[in-house]
């Protein structure tokens, strides 16, 4: 972010206080902050009691083996029972849980009673396939109800799911299956994207050819496309799951029983398997969903546009909302199919009241013009949420005025795959909102902005965002790598969790997130590590060396810009050079997934390195963002930057 933009931000003086009308009916209260400040553990114990425990807990937090936390450790519960059965037991079996809308226009309402039957059948199917508590199951699925059923079925039998975003490549899927040693993969023949059927099963076939831990592949028929079939391994969901009994006794598991692993990018090439467990995770996911989104289960229609492949889909489509007995929209496809007003059409038809999406989407809609949302009745909306990256004040104001009709609180929610649930956000009805600010830590959360010496900076200061107290939905580790867990999050500032984000506090103490301070990029709200993309590039035969940076991008937050040194130099013919650059971009998309496709590839003769050989990404970012290069005296060869600046004009690969 430029200095000027930052200064504007910090002098943001528009504040939207809660309206009296919203405050009068809000779930959250100002007293929550005081209660949690006086007795943090008592506050979380109270929130945990919103769940149904098979065995009550006596201890709230065990931090004796820090940073490995245990929350509610002697309590036992079944997460799927909490998300489904208990609502049926309480007389809400006929309430619609999921209002599914497929991209081609097919619709399906699923009540809690029906969801219970589906989850029980799937749980019986998994058991028949030999999946037992403690096993791992990989899920590689489109946004269809079966994906949610699959996750809940795993939770019900105590198997940890590892959902892999269906946009990831076969190789990304393979490495994740392998790391977790998954015994089963649940997938679909394909998914509907932008009006056509996109295959999924071939990527699974390619991945499991090299993962001996996988015994079976369970396949939902979604698009009806032809698929290759391995009769010893592959099973159709509609044949095998559908014939199962709807009776299944939910077994209670320890609060610290693993619920899921979700892989996320760090600063090295190898994604980290973030481990979440049951009782604490569900407590905070449900608490935040109830209070940050002000959910009224009898009245609201909630819609979170995330994909279950990301943590937002886990915490704010599956676990938090269902634990709170939500009625929610689930949409399979892209926002521009069949037309660019698909989302507004969905909001109007389903009378969505609570809407949660990402800044990238909001900025895209701004570009598409006000007419599209304005041609729909969006007056059902009463609260808007944002997640995934900093939201710029212009986008925030547009969201408020054009989508929210000037009438909805906006909750800008900061959190991470690792935090499991929202940590920083306004509480609607209690906290005022400033356009672009996530405002402050939620009740029960310890947060600070510190300098290099771990000293809090105070209002008006900037530094690193840290979490100062353990929280219920915190990650319990990195799958198979406890040392990396300590090193990554707990070593920079002893006793504090370092989030990897920079932040500033304004004069009122409101927080402004400034993006990552490490080698992690944020593209459309998705984390991609620079090293991951570099590894993908150098795996191409033509590439000798690569350096990747995230450059500011108007729509996606950051765009991926790669600098590559070619083994044989650039081909003489321009057309061949351009073709090679396209090939490299496609190669990265193939290795990792289309979200990692570089926006631009620059072929360069050299890369700027420090004397110790570390690539100076800051300089490359300056080039990528067309800024002056500033001080280059720490470079091993300061003339390199001139070489780069002159060499790069030829080789942009932008679409
Ligand atoms: C990173 C976490 C949390 C679900 C989606 C992303 C950035 C997230 C915000 C926000 C500014 C945000 C941070 C964070 N981020 N929300 N409201 N304002 N930045 O999950 O892939 O684990 O990424 O996303 O940089 O560290 P994730």
PDB file of N, CA and C and ligand atoms in Angstrom, residues 264-265 310-312 316 356 359 386-391 411-419 421 424 436 438 465 499-502 512-516 520 522 525-528, ligand 1:
ATOM      1  N   UNK A 264      -2.682 -24.962   4.151  1.00  0.00           N
ATOM      2  CA  UNK A 264      -2.574 -23.561   3.763  1.00  0.00           C
ATOM      3  C   UNK A 264      -1.118 -23.239   3.477  1.00  0.00           C
ATOM      4  N   UNK A 265      -0.912 -22.221   2.658  1.00  0.00           N
ATOM      5  CA  UNK A 265       0.451 -21.884   2.246  1.00  0.00           C
ATOM      6  C   UNK A 265       1.182 -21.117   3.325  1.00  0.00           C
ATOM      7  N   UNK A 310     -11.922 -23.645   1.445  1.00  0.00           N
ATOM      8  CA  UNK A 310     -11.196 -22.690   2.287  1.00  0.00           C
ATOM      9  C   UNK A 310     -11.764 -22.740   3.698  1.00  0.00           C
ATOM     10  N   UNK A 311     -11.035 -22.140   4.628  1.00  0.00           N
ATOM     11  CA  UNK A 311     -11.486 -22.216   6.025  1.00  0.00           C
ATOM     12  C   UNK A 311     -12.815 -21.490   6.226  1.00  0.00           C
ATOM     13  N   UNK A 312     -13.065 -20.442   5.441  1.00  0.00           N
ATOM     14  CA  UNK A 312     -14.333 -19.720   5.586  1.00  0.00           C
ATOM     15  C   UNK A 312     -15.505 -20.664   5.340  1.00  0.00           C
ATOM     16  N   UNK A 316     -17.826 -20.976   8.422  1.00  0.00           N
ATOM     17  CA  UNK A 316     -19.004 -20.121   8.245  1.00  0.00           C
ATOM     18  C   UNK A 316     -19.972 -20.589   7.159  1.00  0.00           C
ATOM     19  N   UNK A 356     -22.170 -12.664   3.420  1.00  0.00           N
ATOM     20  CA  UNK A 356     -20.736 -12.669   3.779  1.00  0.00           C
ATOM     21  C   UNK A 356     -19.921 -12.958   2.535  1.00  0.00           C
ATOM     22  N   UNK A 359     -13.601  -8.939  -0.364  1.00  0.00           N
ATOM     23  CA  UNK A 359     -13.341  -7.672  -1.055  1.00  0.00           C
ATOM     24  C   UNK A 359     -13.092  -7.818  -2.554  1.00  0.00           C
ATOM     25  N   UNK A 386     -17.361  -9.021   5.401  1.00  0.00           N
ATOM     26  CA  UNK A 386     -16.229  -9.048   4.477  1.00  0.00           C
ATOM     27  C   UNK A 386     -15.101  -9.844   5.116  1.00  0.00           C
ATOM     28  N   UNK A 387     -14.373 -10.595   4.310  1.00  0.00           N
ATOM     29  CA  UNK A 387     -13.268 -11.407   4.826  1.00  0.00           C
ATOM     30  C   UNK A 387     -12.237 -11.718   3.760  1.00  0.00           C
ATOM     31  N   UNK A 388     -11.008 -11.926   4.182  1.00  0.00           N
ATOM     32  CA  UNK A 388      -9.985 -12.498   3.314  1.00  0.00           C
ATOM     33  C   UNK A 388      -8.822 -11.572   3.040  1.00  0.00           C
ATOM     34  N   UNK A 389      -9.056 -10.275   3.066  1.00  0.00           N
ATOM     35  CA  UNK A 389      -8.006  -9.304   2.773  1.00  0.00           C
ATOM     36  C   UNK A 389      -8.522  -7.944   3.235  1.00  0.00           C
ATOM     37  N   UNK A 390      -7.612  -6.979   3.317  1.00  0.00           N
ATOM     38  CA  UNK A 390      -8.089  -5.654   3.706  1.00  0.00           C
ATOM     39  C   UNK A 390      -9.114  -5.146   2.687  1.00  0.00           C
ATOM     40  N   UNK A 391     -10.158  -4.519   3.173  1.00  0.00           N
ATOM     41  CA  UNK A 391     -11.140  -3.925   2.246  1.00  0.00           C
ATOM     42  C   UNK A 391     -10.869  -2.422   2.211  1.00  0.00           C
ATOM     43  N   UNK A 411     -19.550  -5.903   8.821  1.00  0.00           N
ATOM     44  CA  UNK A 411     -18.536  -6.488   9.699  1.00  0.00           C
ATOM     45  C   UNK A 411     -17.340  -6.911   8.849  1.00  0.00           C
ATOM     46  N   UNK A 412     -16.213  -6.209   9.050  1.00  0.00           N
ATOM     47  CA  UNK A 412     -14.955  -6.582   8.397  1.00  0.00           C
ATOM     48  C   UNK A 412     -14.260  -7.522   9.369  1.00  0.00           C
ATOM     49  N   UNK A 413     -14.181  -8.799   8.987  1.00  0.00           N
ATOM     50  CA  UNK A 413     -13.751  -9.839   9.919  1.00  0.00           C
ATOM     51  C   UNK A 413     -12.342 -10.313   9.606  1.00  0.00           C
ATOM     52  N   UNK A 414     -11.422 -10.108  10.537  1.00  0.00           N
ATOM     53  CA  UNK A 414     -10.055 -10.615  10.356  1.00  0.00           C
ATOM     54  C   UNK A 414      -9.891 -11.942  11.078  1.00  0.00           C
ATOM     55  N   UNK A 415      -9.373 -12.906  10.351  1.00  0.00           N
ATOM     56  CA  UNK A 415      -8.990 -14.182  10.968  1.00  0.00           C
ATOM     57  C   UNK A 415      -8.176 -14.961   9.968  1.00  0.00           C
ATOM     58  N   UNK A 416      -7.827 -16.187  10.289  1.00  0.00           N
ATOM     59  CA  UNK A 416      -6.949 -16.993   9.441  1.00  0.00           C
ATOM     60  C   UNK A 416      -7.354 -18.457   9.527  1.00  0.00           C
ATOM     61  N   UNK A 417      -6.865 -19.241   8.569  1.00  0.00           N
ATOM     62  CA  UNK A 417      -7.026 -20.692   8.653  1.00  0.00           C
ATOM     63  C   UNK A 417      -6.596 -21.165  10.057  1.00  0.00           C
ATOM     64  N   UNK A 418      -5.509 -20.601  10.528  1.00  0.00           N
ATOM     65  CA  UNK A 418      -4.949 -21.020  11.813  1.00  0.00           C
ATOM     66  C   UNK A 418      -5.821 -20.625  13.001  1.00  0.00           C
ATOM     67  N   UNK A 419      -6.480 -19.487  12.913  1.00  0.00           N
ATOM     68  CA  UNK A 419      -7.269 -19.049  14.076  1.00  0.00           C
ATOM     69  C   UNK A 419      -8.605 -19.779  14.125  1.00  0.00           C
ATOM     70  N   UNK A 421     -11.535 -19.271  13.588  1.00  0.00           N
ATOM     71  CA  UNK A 421     -12.755 -18.464  13.651  1.00  0.00           C
ATOM     72  C   UNK A 421     -12.362 -16.991  13.724  1.00  0.00           C
ATOM     73  N   UNK A 424     -11.012 -10.645  15.012  1.00  0.00           N
ATOM     74  CA  UNK A 424     -11.109  -9.188  15.040  1.00  0.00           C
ATOM     75  C   UNK A 424     -12.269  -8.783  14.145  1.00  0.00           C
ATOM     76  N   UNK A 436     -13.178   0.367   6.142  1.00  0.00           N
ATOM     77  CA  UNK A 436     -11.820  -0.122   5.929  1.00  0.00           C
ATOM     78  C   UNK A 436     -11.151  -0.660   7.172  1.00  0.00           C
ATOM     79  N   UNK A 438     -11.152  -3.162  10.637  1.00  0.00           N
ATOM     80  CA  UNK A 438     -11.775  -4.320  11.304  1.00  0.00           C
ATOM     81  C   UNK A 438     -12.092  -3.987  12.765  1.00  0.00           C
ATOM     82  N   UNK A 465       0.937  -7.708  13.982  1.00  0.00           N
ATOM     83  CA  UNK A 465      -0.247  -8.180  14.694  1.00  0.00           C
ATOM     84  C   UNK A 465       0.077  -9.478  15.428  1.00  0.00           C
ATOM     85  N   UNK A 499       0.902 -13.559  13.712  1.00  0.00           N
ATOM     86  CA  UNK A 499      -0.039 -13.877  12.635  1.00  0.00           C
ATOM     87  C   UNK A 499       0.566 -13.719  11.247  1.00  0.00           C
ATOM     88  N   UNK A 500       1.660 -12.959  11.115  1.00  0.00           N
ATOM     89  CA  UNK A 500       2.239 -12.729   9.791  1.00  0.00           C
ATOM     90  C   UNK A 500       1.707 -11.473   9.119  1.00  0.00           C
ATOM     91  N   UNK A 501       0.828 -10.740   9.805  1.00  0.00           N
ATOM     92  CA  UNK A 501       0.230  -9.528   9.234  1.00  0.00           C
ATOM     93  C   UNK A 501       0.811  -8.273   9.875  1.00  0.00           C
ATOM     94  N   UNK A 502       0.921  -7.232   9.076  1.00  0.00           N
ATOM     95  CA  UNK A 502       1.223  -5.924   9.615  1.00  0.00           C
ATOM     96  C   UNK A 502      -0.079  -5.198   9.918  1.00  0.00           C
ATOM     97  N   UNK A 512      -6.227  -1.300  11.624  1.00  0.00           N
ATOM     98  CA  UNK A 512      -6.195  -1.292  10.160  1.00  0.00           C
ATOM     99  C   UNK A 512      -5.194  -2.342   9.728  1.00  0.00           C
ATOM    100  N   UNK A 513      -5.669  -3.384   9.072  1.00  0.00           N
ATOM    101  CA  UNK A 513      -4.787  -4.461   8.630  1.00  0.00           C
ATOM    102  C   UNK A 513      -4.058  -4.020   7.377  1.00  0.00           C
ATOM    103  N   UNK A 514      -2.764  -4.283   7.327  1.00  0.00           N
ATOM    104  CA  UNK A 514      -1.952  -3.778   6.214  1.00  0.00           C
ATOM    105  C   UNK A 514      -1.419  -4.878   5.313  1.00  0.00           C
ATOM    106  N   UNK A 515      -1.863  -6.107   5.501  1.00  0.00           N
ATOM    107  CA  UNK A 515      -1.381  -7.192   4.627  1.00  0.00           C
ATOM    108  C   UNK A 515      -0.217  -7.937   5.257  1.00  0.00           C
ATOM    109  N   UNK A 516       0.259  -8.952   4.542  1.00  0.00           N
ATOM    110  CA  UNK A 516       1.282  -9.845   5.066  1.00  0.00           C
ATOM    111  C   UNK A 516       2.637  -9.150   5.128  1.00  0.00           C
ATOM    112  N   UNK A 520       4.250 -14.397   1.863  1.00  0.00           N
ATOM    113  CA  UNK A 520       2.969 -14.996   1.514  1.00  0.00           C
ATOM    114  C   UNK A 520       2.175 -13.954   0.737  1.00  0.00           C
ATOM    115  N   UNK A 522      -1.457 -12.636  -1.087  1.00  0.00           N
ATOM    116  CA  UNK A 522      -2.894 -12.771  -0.882  1.00  0.00           C
ATOM    117  C   UNK A 522      -3.575 -12.384  -2.201  1.00  0.00           C
ATOM    118  N   UNK A 525      -7.998 -12.994  -1.803  1.00  0.00           N
ATOM    119  CA  UNK A 525      -8.300 -13.546  -0.484  1.00  0.00           C
ATOM    120  C   UNK A 525      -7.742 -14.937  -0.273  1.00  0.00           C
ATOM    121  N   UNK A 526      -6.927 -15.433  -1.208  1.00  0.00           N
ATOM    122  CA  UNK A 526      -6.353 -16.767  -1.039  1.00  0.00           C
ATOM    123  C   UNK A 526      -4.857 -16.672  -0.857  1.00  0.00           C
ATOM    124  N   UNK A 527      -4.385 -17.462   0.067  1.00  0.00           N
ATOM    125  CA  UNK A 527      -2.968 -17.431   0.398  1.00  0.00           C
ATOM    126  C   UNK A 527      -2.164 -18.309  -0.537  1.00  0.00           C
ATOM    127  N   UNK A 528      -1.135 -17.734  -1.116  1.00  0.00           N
ATOM    128  CA  UNK A 528      -0.234 -18.494  -1.976  1.00  0.00           C
ATOM    129  C   UNK A 528       1.172 -18.050  -1.612  1.00  0.00           C
TER     130      UNK A 528
HETATM  131  C1  LIG B   1      -4.855 -14.025   5.914  1.00  0.00           C
HETATM  132  C2  LIG B   1      -5.415 -15.367   6.291  1.00  0.00           C
HETATM  133  C3  LIG B   1      -9.917 -15.933   7.153  1.00  0.00           C
HETATM  134  C4  LIG B   1     -10.489 -16.587   6.021  1.00  0.00           C
HETATM  135  C5  LIG B   1      -9.956 -16.237   4.689  1.00  0.00           C
HETATM  136  C6  LIG B   1      -8.464 -16.188   4.555  1.00  0.00           C
HETATM  137  C7  LIG B   1      -5.763 -11.934   5.435  1.00  0.00           C
HETATM  138  C8  LIG B   1      -8.111 -12.251   6.283  1.00  0.00           C
HETATM  139  C9  LIG B   1      -8.747 -10.183   6.588  1.00  0.00           C
HETATM  140  C10 LIG B   1      -9.372  -8.931   6.853  1.00  0.00           C
HETATM  141  C11 LIG B   1      -7.369  -7.881   6.265  1.00  0.00           C
HETATM  142  C12 LIG B   1      -7.412 -10.189   6.144  1.00  0.00           C
HETATM  143  C13 LIG B   1      -4.639 -11.776   6.442  1.00  0.00           C
HETATM  144  C14 LIG B   1      -4.570 -13.147   7.090  1.00  0.00           C
HETATM  145  N1  LIG B   1      -7.050 -11.480   5.960  1.00  0.00           N
HETATM  146  N2  LIG B   1      -9.144 -11.469   6.659  1.00  0.00           N
HETATM  147  N3  LIG B   1     -10.652  -8.841   7.264  1.00  0.00           N
HETATM  148  N4  LIG B   1      -8.645  -7.809   6.680  1.00  0.00           N
HETATM  149  N5  LIG B   1      -6.727  -9.031   5.987  1.00  0.00           N
HETATM  150  O1  LIG B   1      -7.834 -17.170   5.330  1.00  0.00           O
HETATM  151  O2  LIG B   1      -6.131 -18.081   3.736  1.00  0.00           O
HETATM  152  O3  LIG B   1      -5.856 -18.354   6.220  1.00  0.00           O
HETATM  153  O4  LIG B   1      -5.556 -16.121   5.114  1.00  0.00           O
HETATM  154  O5  LIG B   1      -5.819 -13.324   5.136  1.00  0.00           O
HETATM  155  O6  LIG B   1      -3.455 -11.487   5.781  1.00  0.00           O
HETATM  156  O7  LIG B   1      -3.303 -13.432   7.666  1.00  0.00           O
HETATM  157  P1  LIG B   1      -6.316 -17.502   5.097  1.00  0.00           P
END
